Protein backbone atom coordinates (compact mmCIF):
# COMPACT_ATOMS: atom_id res chain seq x y z
CA UNK A 1 0.00 0.00 0.00
CA UNK A 2 0.90 3.65 -0.12
CA UNK A 3 3.18 5.09 2.53
CA UNK A 4 4.53 8.60 2.99
CA UNK A 5 7.35 9.13 5.46
CA UNK A 6 8.83 12.22 7.03
CA UNK A 7 11.35 12.83 9.76
CA UNK A 8 9.70 13.96 12.97
CA UNK A 9 11.71 17.01 13.89
CA UNK A 10 13.98 19.69 12.41
CA UNK A 11 15.66 22.56 14.21
CA UNK A 12 17.27 25.48 12.38
CA UNK A 13 18.56 28.94 13.24
CA UNK A 14 16.69 32.01 12.09
CA UNK A 15 18.03 33.18 8.73
CA UNK A 16 19.29 29.74 7.70
CA UNK A 17 17.63 27.55 5.09
CA UNK A 18 15.40 24.68 6.15
CA UNK A 19 15.01 21.49 4.14
CA UNK A 20 12.13 19.20 4.99
CA UNK A 21 12.16 15.80 3.34
CA UNK A 22 9.46 13.33 2.38
CA UNK A 23 9.60 9.92 0.76
CA UNK A 24 6.73 8.07 -0.81
CA UNK A 25 6.28 4.61 -2.18
CA UNK A 26 3.67 4.79 -4.91
CA UNK A 27 4.94 5.81 -8.33
CA UNK A 28 1.48 6.60 -9.69
CA UNK A 29 1.18 9.88 -7.82
CA UNK A 30 -0.29 12.78 -9.78
CA UNK A 31 0.20 15.66 -7.35
CA UNK A 32 2.36 16.13 -4.29
CA UNK A 33 1.52 18.78 -1.72
CA UNK A 34 3.11 20.61 1.17
CA UNK A 35 1.00 21.92 4.03
CA UNK A 36 1.81 23.95 7.12
CA UNK A 37 -0.02 23.54 10.42
CA UNK A 38 0.41 26.02 13.23
CA UNK A 39 -0.63 25.09 16.78
CA UNK A 40 -4.39 24.82 17.19
CA UNK A 41 -5.09 25.54 13.54
CA UNK A 42 -6.05 23.70 10.40
CA UNK A 43 -3.65 22.95 7.62
CA UNK A 44 -2.59 25.68 5.22
CA UNK A 45 -1.72 24.67 1.68
CA UNK A 46 1.75 26.04 0.93
CA UNK A 47 2.46 24.69 -2.50
CA UNK A 48 2.02 21.67 -4.71
CA UNK A 49 3.82 20.14 -7.64
CA UNK A 50 2.66 18.05 -10.55
CA UNK A 51 4.38 14.70 -10.73
CA UNK A 52 5.82 15.49 -14.16
CA UNK A 53 7.75 18.47 -12.74
CA UNK A 54 11.17 18.40 -11.07
CA UNK A 55 11.11 21.71 -9.30
CA UNK A 56 8.80 24.52 -8.35
CA UNK A 57 9.75 27.82 -6.74
CA UNK A 58 7.40 30.17 -4.98
CA UNK A 59 9.06 33.11 -3.19
CA UNK A 60 11.01 31.59 -0.26
CA UNK A 61 9.76 28.07 -0.98
CA UNK A 62 11.40 25.61 -3.35
CA UNK A 63 9.98 22.15 -3.96
CA UNK A 64 12.22 19.48 -5.45
CA UNK A 65 10.87 16.19 -6.74
CA UNK A 66 13.07 13.20 -7.51
CA UNK A 67 10.72 10.69 -9.08
CA UNK A 68 13.39 8.02 -9.46
CA UNK A 69 14.04 7.98 -5.71
CA UNK A 70 10.43 8.91 -4.82
CA UNK A 71 11.75 11.80 -2.78
CA UNK A 72 10.13 15.18 -2.25
CA UNK A 73 11.68 18.10 -0.41
CA UNK A 74 10.62 21.55 0.69
CA UNK A 75 13.31 24.18 1.10
CA UNK A 76 12.49 27.35 3.02
CA UNK A 77 15.00 30.12 2.42
CA UNK A 78 15.80 32.68 5.14
CA UNK A 79 13.77 30.79 7.73
CA UNK A 80 11.87 33.01 10.15
CA UNK A 81 10.41 32.32 13.60
CA UNK A 82 6.97 32.50 11.99
CA UNK A 83 7.88 29.42 9.98
CA UNK A 84 7.86 27.33 13.16
CA UNK A 85 5.07 24.80 12.60
CA UNK A 86 4.42 21.22 11.54
CA UNK A 87 4.86 20.55 7.84
CA UNK A 88 3.00 17.76 6.08
CA UNK A 89 3.60 16.32 2.66
CA UNK A 90 0.75 14.56 0.90
CA UNK A 91 0.56 12.35 -2.14
CA UNK A 92 -2.48 12.21 -4.41
CA UNK A 93 -2.64 9.21 -6.69
CA UNK A 94 -4.42 8.83 -9.97
CA UNK A 95 -8.01 7.93 -9.25
CA UNK A 96 -9.03 11.06 -7.43
CA UNK A 97 -9.22 12.40 -3.94
CA UNK A 98 -9.88 9.04 -2.34
CA UNK A 99 -6.34 8.05 -3.17
CA UNK A 100 -4.62 10.45 -0.83
CA UNK A 101 -1.92 9.77 1.73
CA UNK A 102 -0.49 12.29 4.16
CA UNK A 103 2.83 12.00 5.94
CA UNK A 104 2.95 12.16 9.72
CA UNK A 105 4.44 15.64 9.72
CA UNK A 106 7.79 17.28 10.48
CA UNK A 107 7.93 19.74 13.34
CA UNK A 108 10.15 22.68 12.39
CA UNK A 109 11.62 24.66 15.26
CA UNK A 110 13.26 27.97 14.37
CA UNK A 111 15.75 29.22 16.94
CA UNK A 112 16.09 33.02 17.15
CA UNK B 1 -13.57 37.71 3.55
CA UNK B 2 -14.39 34.15 2.55
CA UNK B 3 -13.77 31.54 5.18
CA UNK B 4 -14.41 28.00 6.31
CA UNK B 5 -15.78 27.44 9.80
CA UNK B 6 -16.44 24.42 11.94
CA UNK B 7 -18.67 23.92 14.94
CA UNK B 8 -18.47 22.98 17.66
CA UNK B 9 -14.74 23.48 18.28
CA UNK B 10 -14.79 20.99 21.13
CA UNK B 11 -17.26 18.20 21.84
CA UNK B 12 -17.44 15.50 24.48
CA UNK B 13 -19.96 12.72 23.95
CA UNK B 14 -20.69 9.21 25.10
CA UNK B 15 -20.30 5.93 23.28
CA UNK B 16 -23.33 5.10 21.17
CA UNK B 17 -24.62 8.64 20.74
CA UNK B 18 -25.15 10.24 17.36
CA UNK B 19 -22.98 13.30 16.80
CA UNK B 20 -22.99 15.81 13.96
CA UNK B 21 -20.09 18.13 13.22
CA UNK B 22 -20.82 21.19 11.12
CA UNK B 23 -18.69 22.64 8.33
CA UNK B 24 -19.58 25.84 6.49
CA UNK B 25 -17.60 27.55 3.76
CA UNK B 26 -18.17 30.84 1.99
CA UNK B 27 -15.61 30.32 -0.78
CA UNK B 28 -18.36 28.93 -3.05
CA UNK B 29 -16.16 25.89 -3.59
CA UNK B 30 -17.65 22.75 -5.07
CA UNK B 31 -15.18 20.34 -3.45
CA UNK B 32 -15.42 19.71 0.28
CA UNK B 33 -13.57 17.20 2.45
CA UNK B 34 -13.59 15.75 5.94
CA UNK B 35 -10.39 14.47 7.55
CA UNK B 36 -9.43 13.13 10.91
CA UNK B 37 -6.06 13.72 12.52
CA UNK B 38 -4.65 11.36 15.12
CA UNK B 39 -1.27 11.28 16.86
CA UNK B 40 1.22 9.31 14.84
CA UNK B 41 -0.85 9.53 11.69
CA UNK B 42 -1.12 12.00 8.93
CA UNK B 43 -4.56 13.24 8.04
CA UNK B 44 -6.89 10.56 6.81
CA UNK B 45 -9.74 11.24 4.44
CA UNK B 46 -13.20 10.31 5.73
CA UNK B 47 -15.59 11.57 3.05
CA UNK B 48 -15.57 14.09 0.27
CA UNK B 49 -18.00 15.78 -2.09
CA UNK B 50 -17.65 17.23 -5.57
CA UNK B 51 -20.86 19.22 -5.33
CA UNK B 52 -24.48 19.34 -4.23
CA UNK B 53 -26.01 15.87 -3.80
CA UNK B 54 -22.62 14.23 -4.37
CA UNK B 55 -20.81 12.32 -1.60
CA UNK B 56 -17.95 9.83 -1.73
CA UNK B 57 -16.21 7.57 0.76
CA UNK B 58 -12.63 8.13 1.70
CA UNK B 59 -10.07 5.87 3.32
CA UNK B 60 -11.72 5.71 6.77
CA UNK B 61 -15.45 6.17 6.13
CA UNK B 62 -16.85 3.36 8.31
CA UNK B 63 -19.10 4.78 11.03
CA UNK B 64 -19.39 8.20 9.36
CA UNK B 65 -21.82 9.74 6.90
CA UNK B 66 -22.15 13.09 5.14
CA UNK B 67 -24.80 14.88 3.14
CA UNK B 68 -24.51 17.81 0.74
CA UNK B 69 -27.76 19.69 0.30
CA UNK B 70 -26.13 23.01 -0.66
CA UNK B 71 -22.76 24.33 -1.75
CA UNK B 72 -21.81 25.85 1.60
CA UNK B 73 -22.30 22.98 4.06
CA UNK B 74 -21.02 19.45 4.52
CA UNK B 75 -22.07 18.11 7.94
CA UNK B 76 -20.33 14.98 9.22
CA UNK B 77 -22.41 12.53 11.25
CA UNK B 78 -21.12 9.82 13.52
CA UNK B 79 -24.03 7.41 13.60
CA UNK B 80 -23.07 5.71 16.87
CA UNK B 81 -19.97 7.24 18.37
CA UNK B 82 -17.15 4.91 19.40
CA UNK B 83 -14.05 5.62 21.48
CA UNK B 84 -11.93 4.93 18.38
CA UNK B 85 -13.50 8.03 16.85
CA UNK B 86 -11.90 10.31 19.44
CA UNK B 87 -9.86 12.58 17.20
CA UNK B 88 -9.48 16.04 15.74
CA UNK B 89 -11.66 16.54 12.69
CA UNK B 90 -10.86 18.96 9.90
CA UNK B 91 -13.08 20.15 7.13
CA UNK B 92 -11.55 21.51 3.92
CA UNK B 93 -12.64 22.89 0.58
CA UNK B 94 -11.21 23.56 -2.86
CA UNK B 95 -12.49 24.85 -6.15
CA UNK B 96 -13.65 22.49 -8.87
CA UNK B 97 -10.82 20.61 -10.48
CA UNK B 98 -8.59 22.32 -8.02
CA UNK B 99 -6.22 21.36 -5.34
CA UNK B 100 -6.73 18.85 -2.62
CA UNK B 101 -7.95 20.65 0.49
CA UNK B 102 -6.99 24.18 -0.40
CA UNK B 103 -8.55 25.81 2.66
CA UNK B 104 -8.99 24.11 6.01
CA UNK B 105 -11.24 24.88 8.92
CA UNK B 106 -9.84 25.29 12.45
CA UNK B 107 -10.82 21.77 13.50
CA UNK B 108 -13.19 20.11 15.96
CA UNK B 109 -11.74 18.15 18.85
CA UNK B 110 -14.10 15.26 19.58
CA UNK B 111 -13.81 13.07 22.67
CA UNK B 112 -15.92 9.93 22.93
CA UNK B 113 -16.11 8.56 26.48
PDB file of C-alpha atoms in Angstrom:
ATOM      1  CA  UNK A   1       0.000   0.000   0.000  1.00  0.00           C
ATOM      2  CA  UNK A   2       0.904   3.653  -0.125  1.00  0.00           C
ATOM      3  CA  UNK A   3       3.179   5.092   2.530  1.00  0.00           C
ATOM      4  CA  UNK A   4       4.525   8.604   2.993  1.00  0.00           C
ATOM      5  CA  UNK A   5       7.350   9.131   5.458  1.00  0.00           C
ATOM      6  CA  UNK A   6       8.827  12.223   7.029  1.00  0.00           C
ATOM      7  CA  UNK A   7      11.346  12.831   9.756  1.00  0.00           C
ATOM      8  CA  UNK A   8       9.704  13.961  12.969  1.00  0.00           C
ATOM      9  CA  UNK A   9      11.711  17.012  13.886  1.00  0.00           C
ATOM     10  CA  UNK A  10      13.978  19.685  12.412  1.00  0.00           C
ATOM     11  CA  UNK A  11      15.661  22.555  14.209  1.00  0.00           C
ATOM     12  CA  UNK A  12      17.274  25.480  12.375  1.00  0.00           C
ATOM     13  CA  UNK A  13      18.559  28.943  13.240  1.00  0.00           C
ATOM     14  CA  UNK A  14      16.686  32.014  12.090  1.00  0.00           C
ATOM     15  CA  UNK A  15      18.027  33.182   8.734  1.00  0.00           C
ATOM     16  CA  UNK A  16      19.286  29.737   7.702  1.00  0.00           C
ATOM     17  CA  UNK A  17      17.631  27.546   5.088  1.00  0.00           C
ATOM     18  CA  UNK A  18      15.398  24.677   6.152  1.00  0.00           C
ATOM     19  CA  UNK A  19      15.014  21.495   4.137  1.00  0.00           C
ATOM     20  CA  UNK A  20      12.131  19.196   4.993  1.00  0.00           C
ATOM     21  CA  UNK A  21      12.155  15.802   3.341  1.00  0.00           C
ATOM     22  CA  UNK A  22       9.462  13.327   2.384  1.00  0.00           C
ATOM     23  CA  UNK A  23       9.602   9.923   0.759  1.00  0.00           C
ATOM     24  CA  UNK A  24       6.731   8.071  -0.811  1.00  0.00           C
ATOM     25  CA  UNK A  25       6.278   4.611  -2.178  1.00  0.00           C
ATOM     26  CA  UNK A  26       3.669   4.791  -4.914  1.00  0.00           C
ATOM     27  CA  UNK A  27       4.938   5.810  -8.327  1.00  0.00           C
ATOM     28  CA  UNK A  28       1.476   6.596  -9.690  1.00  0.00           C
ATOM     29  CA  UNK A  29       1.182   9.884  -7.821  1.00  0.00           C
ATOM     30  CA  UNK A  30      -0.290  12.780  -9.779  1.00  0.00           C
ATOM     31  CA  UNK A  31       0.203  15.657  -7.354  1.00  0.00           C
ATOM     32  CA  UNK A  32       2.362  16.127  -4.286  1.00  0.00           C
ATOM     33  CA  UNK A  33       1.524  18.779  -1.716  1.00  0.00           C
ATOM     34  CA  UNK A  34       3.111  20.612   1.166  1.00  0.00           C
ATOM     35  CA  UNK A  35       1.001  21.923   4.030  1.00  0.00           C
ATOM     36  CA  UNK A  36       1.812  23.952   7.116  1.00  0.00           C
ATOM     37  CA  UNK A  37      -0.015  23.535  10.424  1.00  0.00           C
ATOM     38  CA  UNK A  38       0.412  26.017  13.227  1.00  0.00           C
ATOM     39  CA  UNK A  39      -0.633  25.089  16.781  1.00  0.00           C
ATOM     40  CA  UNK A  40      -4.395  24.818  17.190  1.00  0.00           C
ATOM     41  CA  UNK A  41      -5.089  25.541  13.538  1.00  0.00           C
ATOM     42  CA  UNK A  42      -6.048  23.695  10.404  1.00  0.00           C
ATOM     43  CA  UNK A  43      -3.652  22.947   7.617  1.00  0.00           C
ATOM     44  CA  UNK A  44      -2.588  25.676   5.221  1.00  0.00           C
ATOM     45  CA  UNK A  45      -1.722  24.671   1.685  1.00  0.00           C
ATOM     46  CA  UNK A  46       1.748  26.040   0.931  1.00  0.00           C
ATOM     47  CA  UNK A  47       2.455  24.689  -2.495  1.00  0.00           C
ATOM     48  CA  UNK A  48       2.023  21.670  -4.711  1.00  0.00           C
ATOM     49  CA  UNK A  49       3.819  20.136  -7.640  1.00  0.00           C
ATOM     50  CA  UNK A  50       2.663  18.046 -10.554  1.00  0.00           C
ATOM     51  CA  UNK A  51       4.382  14.703 -10.726  1.00  0.00           C
ATOM     52  CA  UNK A  52       5.823  15.491 -14.159  1.00  0.00           C
ATOM     53  CA  UNK A  53       7.753  18.466 -12.743  1.00  0.00           C
ATOM     54  CA  UNK A  54      11.169  18.399 -11.069  1.00  0.00           C
ATOM     55  CA  UNK A  55      11.112  21.714  -9.305  1.00  0.00           C
ATOM     56  CA  UNK A  56       8.800  24.517  -8.354  1.00  0.00           C
ATOM     57  CA  UNK A  57       9.752  27.819  -6.739  1.00  0.00           C
ATOM     58  CA  UNK A  58       7.400  30.172  -4.982  1.00  0.00           C
ATOM     59  CA  UNK A  59       9.060  33.106  -3.193  1.00  0.00           C
ATOM     60  CA  UNK A  60      11.009  31.591  -0.257  1.00  0.00           C
ATOM     61  CA  UNK A  61       9.759  28.070  -0.981  1.00  0.00           C
ATOM     62  CA  UNK A  62      11.403  25.607  -3.348  1.00  0.00           C
ATOM     63  CA  UNK A  63       9.979  22.153  -3.959  1.00  0.00           C
ATOM     64  CA  UNK A  64      12.216  19.476  -5.453  1.00  0.00           C
ATOM     65  CA  UNK A  65      10.868  16.194  -6.744  1.00  0.00           C
ATOM     66  CA  UNK A  66      13.065  13.204  -7.513  1.00  0.00           C
ATOM     67  CA  UNK A  67      10.721  10.686  -9.078  1.00  0.00           C
ATOM     68  CA  UNK A  68      13.394   8.024  -9.462  1.00  0.00           C
ATOM     69  CA  UNK A  69      14.039   7.975  -5.707  1.00  0.00           C
ATOM     70  CA  UNK A  70      10.429   8.910  -4.820  1.00  0.00           C
ATOM     71  CA  UNK A  71      11.751  11.800  -2.781  1.00  0.00           C
ATOM     72  CA  UNK A  72      10.134  15.183  -2.250  1.00  0.00           C
ATOM     73  CA  UNK A  73      11.684  18.101  -0.408  1.00  0.00           C
ATOM     74  CA  UNK A  74      10.621  21.552   0.694  1.00  0.00           C
ATOM     75  CA  UNK A  75      13.308  24.184   1.099  1.00  0.00           C
ATOM     76  CA  UNK A  76      12.487  27.353   3.021  1.00  0.00           C
ATOM     77  CA  UNK A  77      14.997  30.118   2.419  1.00  0.00           C
ATOM     78  CA  UNK A  78      15.798  32.676   5.136  1.00  0.00           C
ATOM     79  CA  UNK A  79      13.768  30.792   7.728  1.00  0.00           C
ATOM     80  CA  UNK A  80      11.872  33.013  10.145  1.00  0.00           C
ATOM     81  CA  UNK A  81      10.414  32.320  13.596  1.00  0.00           C
ATOM     82  CA  UNK A  82       6.965  32.503  11.989  1.00  0.00           C
ATOM     83  CA  UNK A  83       7.885  29.421   9.983  1.00  0.00           C
ATOM     84  CA  UNK A  84       7.860  27.332  13.159  1.00  0.00           C
ATOM     85  CA  UNK A  85       5.074  24.799  12.596  1.00  0.00           C
ATOM     86  CA  UNK A  86       4.418  21.219  11.541  1.00  0.00           C
ATOM     87  CA  UNK A  87       4.863  20.554   7.838  1.00  0.00           C
ATOM     88  CA  UNK A  88       2.998  17.762   6.083  1.00  0.00           C
ATOM     89  CA  UNK A  89       3.598  16.325   2.662  1.00  0.00           C
ATOM     90  CA  UNK A  90       0.747  14.564   0.895  1.00  0.00           C
ATOM     91  CA  UNK A  91       0.557  12.354  -2.140  1.00  0.00           C
ATOM     92  CA  UNK A  92      -2.476  12.210  -4.408  1.00  0.00           C
ATOM     93  CA  UNK A  93      -2.637   9.213  -6.687  1.00  0.00           C
ATOM     94  CA  UNK A  94      -4.418   8.834  -9.965  1.00  0.00           C
ATOM     95  CA  UNK A  95      -8.007   7.935  -9.246  1.00  0.00           C
ATOM     96  CA  UNK A  96      -9.029  11.062  -7.435  1.00  0.00           C
ATOM     97  CA  UNK A  97      -9.222  12.401  -3.943  1.00  0.00           C
ATOM     98  CA  UNK A  98      -9.882   9.038  -2.338  1.00  0.00           C
ATOM     99  CA  UNK A  99      -6.345   8.053  -3.172  1.00  0.00           C
ATOM    100  CA  UNK A 100      -4.622  10.448  -0.833  1.00  0.00           C
ATOM    101  CA  UNK A 101      -1.920   9.765   1.726  1.00  0.00           C
ATOM    102  CA  UNK A 102      -0.494  12.291   4.162  1.00  0.00           C
ATOM    103  CA  UNK A 103       2.826  11.996   5.935  1.00  0.00           C
ATOM    104  CA  UNK A 104       2.948  12.156   9.724  1.00  0.00           C
ATOM    105  CA  UNK A 105       4.443  15.638   9.718  1.00  0.00           C
ATOM    106  CA  UNK A 106       7.788  17.277  10.483  1.00  0.00           C
ATOM    107  CA  UNK A 107       7.927  19.741  13.337  1.00  0.00           C
ATOM    108  CA  UNK A 108      10.147  22.684  12.392  1.00  0.00           C
ATOM    109  CA  UNK A 109      11.620  24.664  15.256  1.00  0.00           C
ATOM    110  CA  UNK A 110      13.263  27.969  14.372  1.00  0.00           C
ATOM    111  CA  UNK A 111      15.747  29.221  16.941  1.00  0.00           C
ATOM    112  CA  UNK A 112      16.093  33.020  17.148  1.00  0.00           C
TER     113      UNK A 112
ATOM    114  CA  UNK B   1     -13.572  37.708   3.551  1.00  0.00           C
ATOM    115  CA  UNK B   2     -14.391  34.154   2.550  1.00  0.00           C
ATOM    116  CA  UNK B   3     -13.768  31.543   5.183  1.00  0.00           C
ATOM    117  CA  UNK B   4     -14.409  27.999   6.306  1.00  0.00           C
ATOM    118  CA  UNK B   5     -15.781  27.440   9.795  1.00  0.00           C
ATOM    119  CA  UNK B   6     -16.438  24.418  11.940  1.00  0.00           C
ATOM    120  CA  UNK B   7     -18.669  23.918  14.939  1.00  0.00           C
ATOM    121  CA  UNK B   8     -18.466  22.982  17.663  1.00  0.00           C
ATOM    122  CA  UNK B   9     -14.738  23.476  18.279  1.00  0.00           C
ATOM    123  CA  UNK B  10     -14.793  20.995  21.130  1.00  0.00           C
ATOM    124  CA  UNK B  11     -17.258  18.200  21.844  1.00  0.00           C
ATOM    125  CA  UNK B  12     -17.445  15.501  24.481  1.00  0.00           C
ATOM    126  CA  UNK B  13     -19.957  12.719  23.949  1.00  0.00           C
ATOM    127  CA  UNK B  14     -20.686   9.212  25.102  1.00  0.00           C
ATOM    128  CA  UNK B  15     -20.302   5.932  23.280  1.00  0.00           C
ATOM    129  CA  UNK B  16     -23.332   5.098  21.172  1.00  0.00           C
ATOM    130  CA  UNK B  17     -24.621   8.640  20.738  1.00  0.00           C
ATOM    131  CA  UNK B  18     -25.148  10.236  17.360  1.00  0.00           C
ATOM    132  CA  UNK B  19     -22.983  13.300  16.798  1.00  0.00           C
ATOM    133  CA  UNK B  20     -22.986  15.813  13.961  1.00  0.00           C
ATOM    134  CA  UNK B  21     -20.089  18.133  13.224  1.00  0.00           C
ATOM    135  CA  UNK B  22     -20.821  21.187  11.118  1.00  0.00           C
ATOM    136  CA  UNK B  23     -18.694  22.642   8.329  1.00  0.00           C
ATOM    137  CA  UNK B  24     -19.585  25.844   6.494  1.00  0.00           C
ATOM    138  CA  UNK B  25     -17.596  27.554   3.756  1.00  0.00           C
ATOM    139  CA  UNK B  26     -18.174  30.841   1.991  1.00  0.00           C
ATOM    140  CA  UNK B  27     -15.611  30.316  -0.783  1.00  0.00           C
ATOM    141  CA  UNK B  28     -18.361  28.929  -3.050  1.00  0.00           C
ATOM    142  CA  UNK B  29     -16.155  25.887  -3.592  1.00  0.00           C
ATOM    143  CA  UNK B  30     -17.648  22.748  -5.072  1.00  0.00           C
ATOM    144  CA  UNK B  31     -15.183  20.342  -3.446  1.00  0.00           C
ATOM    145  CA  UNK B  32     -15.417  19.714   0.278  1.00  0.00           C
ATOM    146  CA  UNK B  33     -13.575  17.196   2.454  1.00  0.00           C
ATOM    147  CA  UNK B  34     -13.594  15.751   5.936  1.00  0.00           C
ATOM    148  CA  UNK B  35     -10.387  14.467   7.545  1.00  0.00           C
ATOM    149  CA  UNK B  36      -9.432  13.127  10.909  1.00  0.00           C
ATOM    150  CA  UNK B  37      -6.056  13.717  12.521  1.00  0.00           C
ATOM    151  CA  UNK B  38      -4.646  11.359  15.122  1.00  0.00           C
ATOM    152  CA  UNK B  39      -1.274  11.281  16.855  1.00  0.00           C
ATOM    153  CA  UNK B  40       1.223   9.314  14.841  1.00  0.00           C
ATOM    154  CA  UNK B  41      -0.852   9.526  11.689  1.00  0.00           C
ATOM    155  CA  UNK B  42      -1.121  12.003   8.933  1.00  0.00           C
ATOM    156  CA  UNK B  43      -4.560  13.242   8.037  1.00  0.00           C
ATOM    157  CA  UNK B  44      -6.892  10.558   6.807  1.00  0.00           C
ATOM    158  CA  UNK B  45      -9.742  11.237   4.436  1.00  0.00           C
ATOM    159  CA  UNK B  46     -13.197  10.311   5.730  1.00  0.00           C
ATOM    160  CA  UNK B  47     -15.594  11.574   3.054  1.00  0.00           C
ATOM    161  CA  UNK B  48     -15.566  14.093   0.266  1.00  0.00           C
ATOM    162  CA  UNK B  49     -18.004  15.782  -2.088  1.00  0.00           C
ATOM    163  CA  UNK B  50     -17.647  17.228  -5.573  1.00  0.00           C
ATOM    164  CA  UNK B  51     -20.863  19.222  -5.333  1.00  0.00           C
ATOM    165  CA  UNK B  52     -24.479  19.339  -4.228  1.00  0.00           C
ATOM    166  CA  UNK B  53     -26.007  15.870  -3.802  1.00  0.00           C
ATOM    167  CA  UNK B  54     -22.616  14.232  -4.368  1.00  0.00           C
ATOM    168  CA  UNK B  55     -20.806  12.321  -1.603  1.00  0.00           C
ATOM    169  CA  UNK B  56     -17.948   9.826  -1.735  1.00  0.00           C
ATOM    170  CA  UNK B  57     -16.208   7.572   0.757  1.00  0.00           C
ATOM    171  CA  UNK B  58     -12.628   8.128   1.703  1.00  0.00           C
ATOM    172  CA  UNK B  59     -10.073   5.872   3.317  1.00  0.00           C
ATOM    173  CA  UNK B  60     -11.724   5.714   6.770  1.00  0.00           C
ATOM    174  CA  UNK B  61     -15.448   6.168   6.132  1.00  0.00           C
ATOM    175  CA  UNK B  62     -16.847   3.364   8.313  1.00  0.00           C
ATOM    176  CA  UNK B  63     -19.097   4.784  11.033  1.00  0.00           C
ATOM    177  CA  UNK B  64     -19.386   8.202   9.360  1.00  0.00           C
ATOM    178  CA  UNK B  65     -21.824   9.744   6.902  1.00  0.00           C
ATOM    179  CA  UNK B  66     -22.147  13.090   5.137  1.00  0.00           C
ATOM    180  CA  UNK B  67     -24.796  14.883   3.143  1.00  0.00           C
ATOM    181  CA  UNK B  68     -24.506  17.809   0.743  1.00  0.00           C
ATOM    182  CA  UNK B  69     -27.761  19.694   0.300  1.00  0.00           C
ATOM    183  CA  UNK B  70     -26.132  23.013  -0.661  1.00  0.00           C
ATOM    184  CA  UNK B  71     -22.758  24.328  -1.754  1.00  0.00           C
ATOM    185  CA  UNK B  72     -21.807  25.854   1.600  1.00  0.00           C
ATOM    186  CA  UNK B  73     -22.300  22.981   4.059  1.00  0.00           C
ATOM    187  CA  UNK B  74     -21.015  19.445   4.521  1.00  0.00           C
ATOM    188  CA  UNK B  75     -22.065  18.107   7.938  1.00  0.00           C
ATOM    189  CA  UNK B  76     -20.327  14.980   9.218  1.00  0.00           C
ATOM    190  CA  UNK B  77     -22.414  12.535  11.251  1.00  0.00           C
ATOM    191  CA  UNK B  78     -21.119   9.822  13.520  1.00  0.00           C
ATOM    192  CA  UNK B  79     -24.032   7.407  13.602  1.00  0.00           C
ATOM    193  CA  UNK B  80     -23.070   5.708  16.868  1.00  0.00           C
ATOM    194  CA  UNK B  81     -19.971   7.239  18.374  1.00  0.00           C
ATOM    195  CA  UNK B  82     -17.152   4.913  19.401  1.00  0.00           C
ATOM    196  CA  UNK B  83     -14.046   5.622  21.484  1.00  0.00           C
ATOM    197  CA  UNK B  84     -11.935   4.934  18.376  1.00  0.00           C
ATOM    198  CA  UNK B  85     -13.501   8.034  16.850  1.00  0.00           C
ATOM    199  CA  UNK B  86     -11.903  10.313  19.439  1.00  0.00           C
ATOM    200  CA  UNK B  87      -9.861  12.575  17.195  1.00  0.00           C
ATOM    201  CA  UNK B  88      -9.478  16.041  15.740  1.00  0.00           C
ATOM    202  CA  UNK B  89     -11.659  16.538  12.686  1.00  0.00           C
ATOM    203  CA  UNK B  90     -10.858  18.963   9.903  1.00  0.00           C
ATOM    204  CA  UNK B  91     -13.082  20.152   7.126  1.00  0.00           C
ATOM    205  CA  UNK B  92     -11.552  21.506   3.925  1.00  0.00           C
ATOM    206  CA  UNK B  93     -12.642  22.894   0.582  1.00  0.00           C
ATOM    207  CA  UNK B  94     -11.209  23.557  -2.856  1.00  0.00           C
ATOM    208  CA  UNK B  95     -12.488  24.853  -6.147  1.00  0.00           C
ATOM    209  CA  UNK B  96     -13.651  22.491  -8.865  1.00  0.00           C
ATOM    210  CA  UNK B  97     -10.820  20.610 -10.479  1.00  0.00           C
ATOM    211  CA  UNK B  98      -8.591  22.323  -8.015  1.00  0.00           C
ATOM    212  CA  UNK B  99      -6.216  21.357  -5.338  1.00  0.00           C
ATOM    213  CA  UNK B 100      -6.731  18.846  -2.624  1.00  0.00           C
ATOM    214  CA  UNK B 101      -7.950  20.652   0.494  1.00  0.00           C
ATOM    215  CA  UNK B 102      -6.985  24.177  -0.404  1.00  0.00           C
ATOM    216  CA  UNK B 103      -8.549  25.806   2.659  1.00  0.00           C
ATOM    217  CA  UNK B 104      -8.993  24.106   6.014  1.00  0.00           C
ATOM    218  CA  UNK B 105     -11.244  24.880   8.922  1.00  0.00           C
ATOM    219  CA  UNK B 106      -9.835  25.289  12.450  1.00  0.00           C
ATOM    220  CA  UNK B 107     -10.824  21.766  13.496  1.00  0.00           C
ATOM    221  CA  UNK B 108     -13.192  20.112  15.962  1.00  0.00           C
ATOM    222  CA  UNK B 109     -11.744  18.152  18.848  1.00  0.00           C
ATOM    223  CA  UNK B 110     -14.103  15.260  19.584  1.00  0.00           C
ATOM    224  CA  UNK B 111     -13.811  13.074  22.666  1.00  0.00           C
ATOM    225  CA  UNK B 112     -15.924   9.934  22.931  1.00  0.00           C
ATOM    226  CA  UNK B 113     -16.106   8.560  26.477  1.00  0.00           C
TER     227      UNK B 113
END
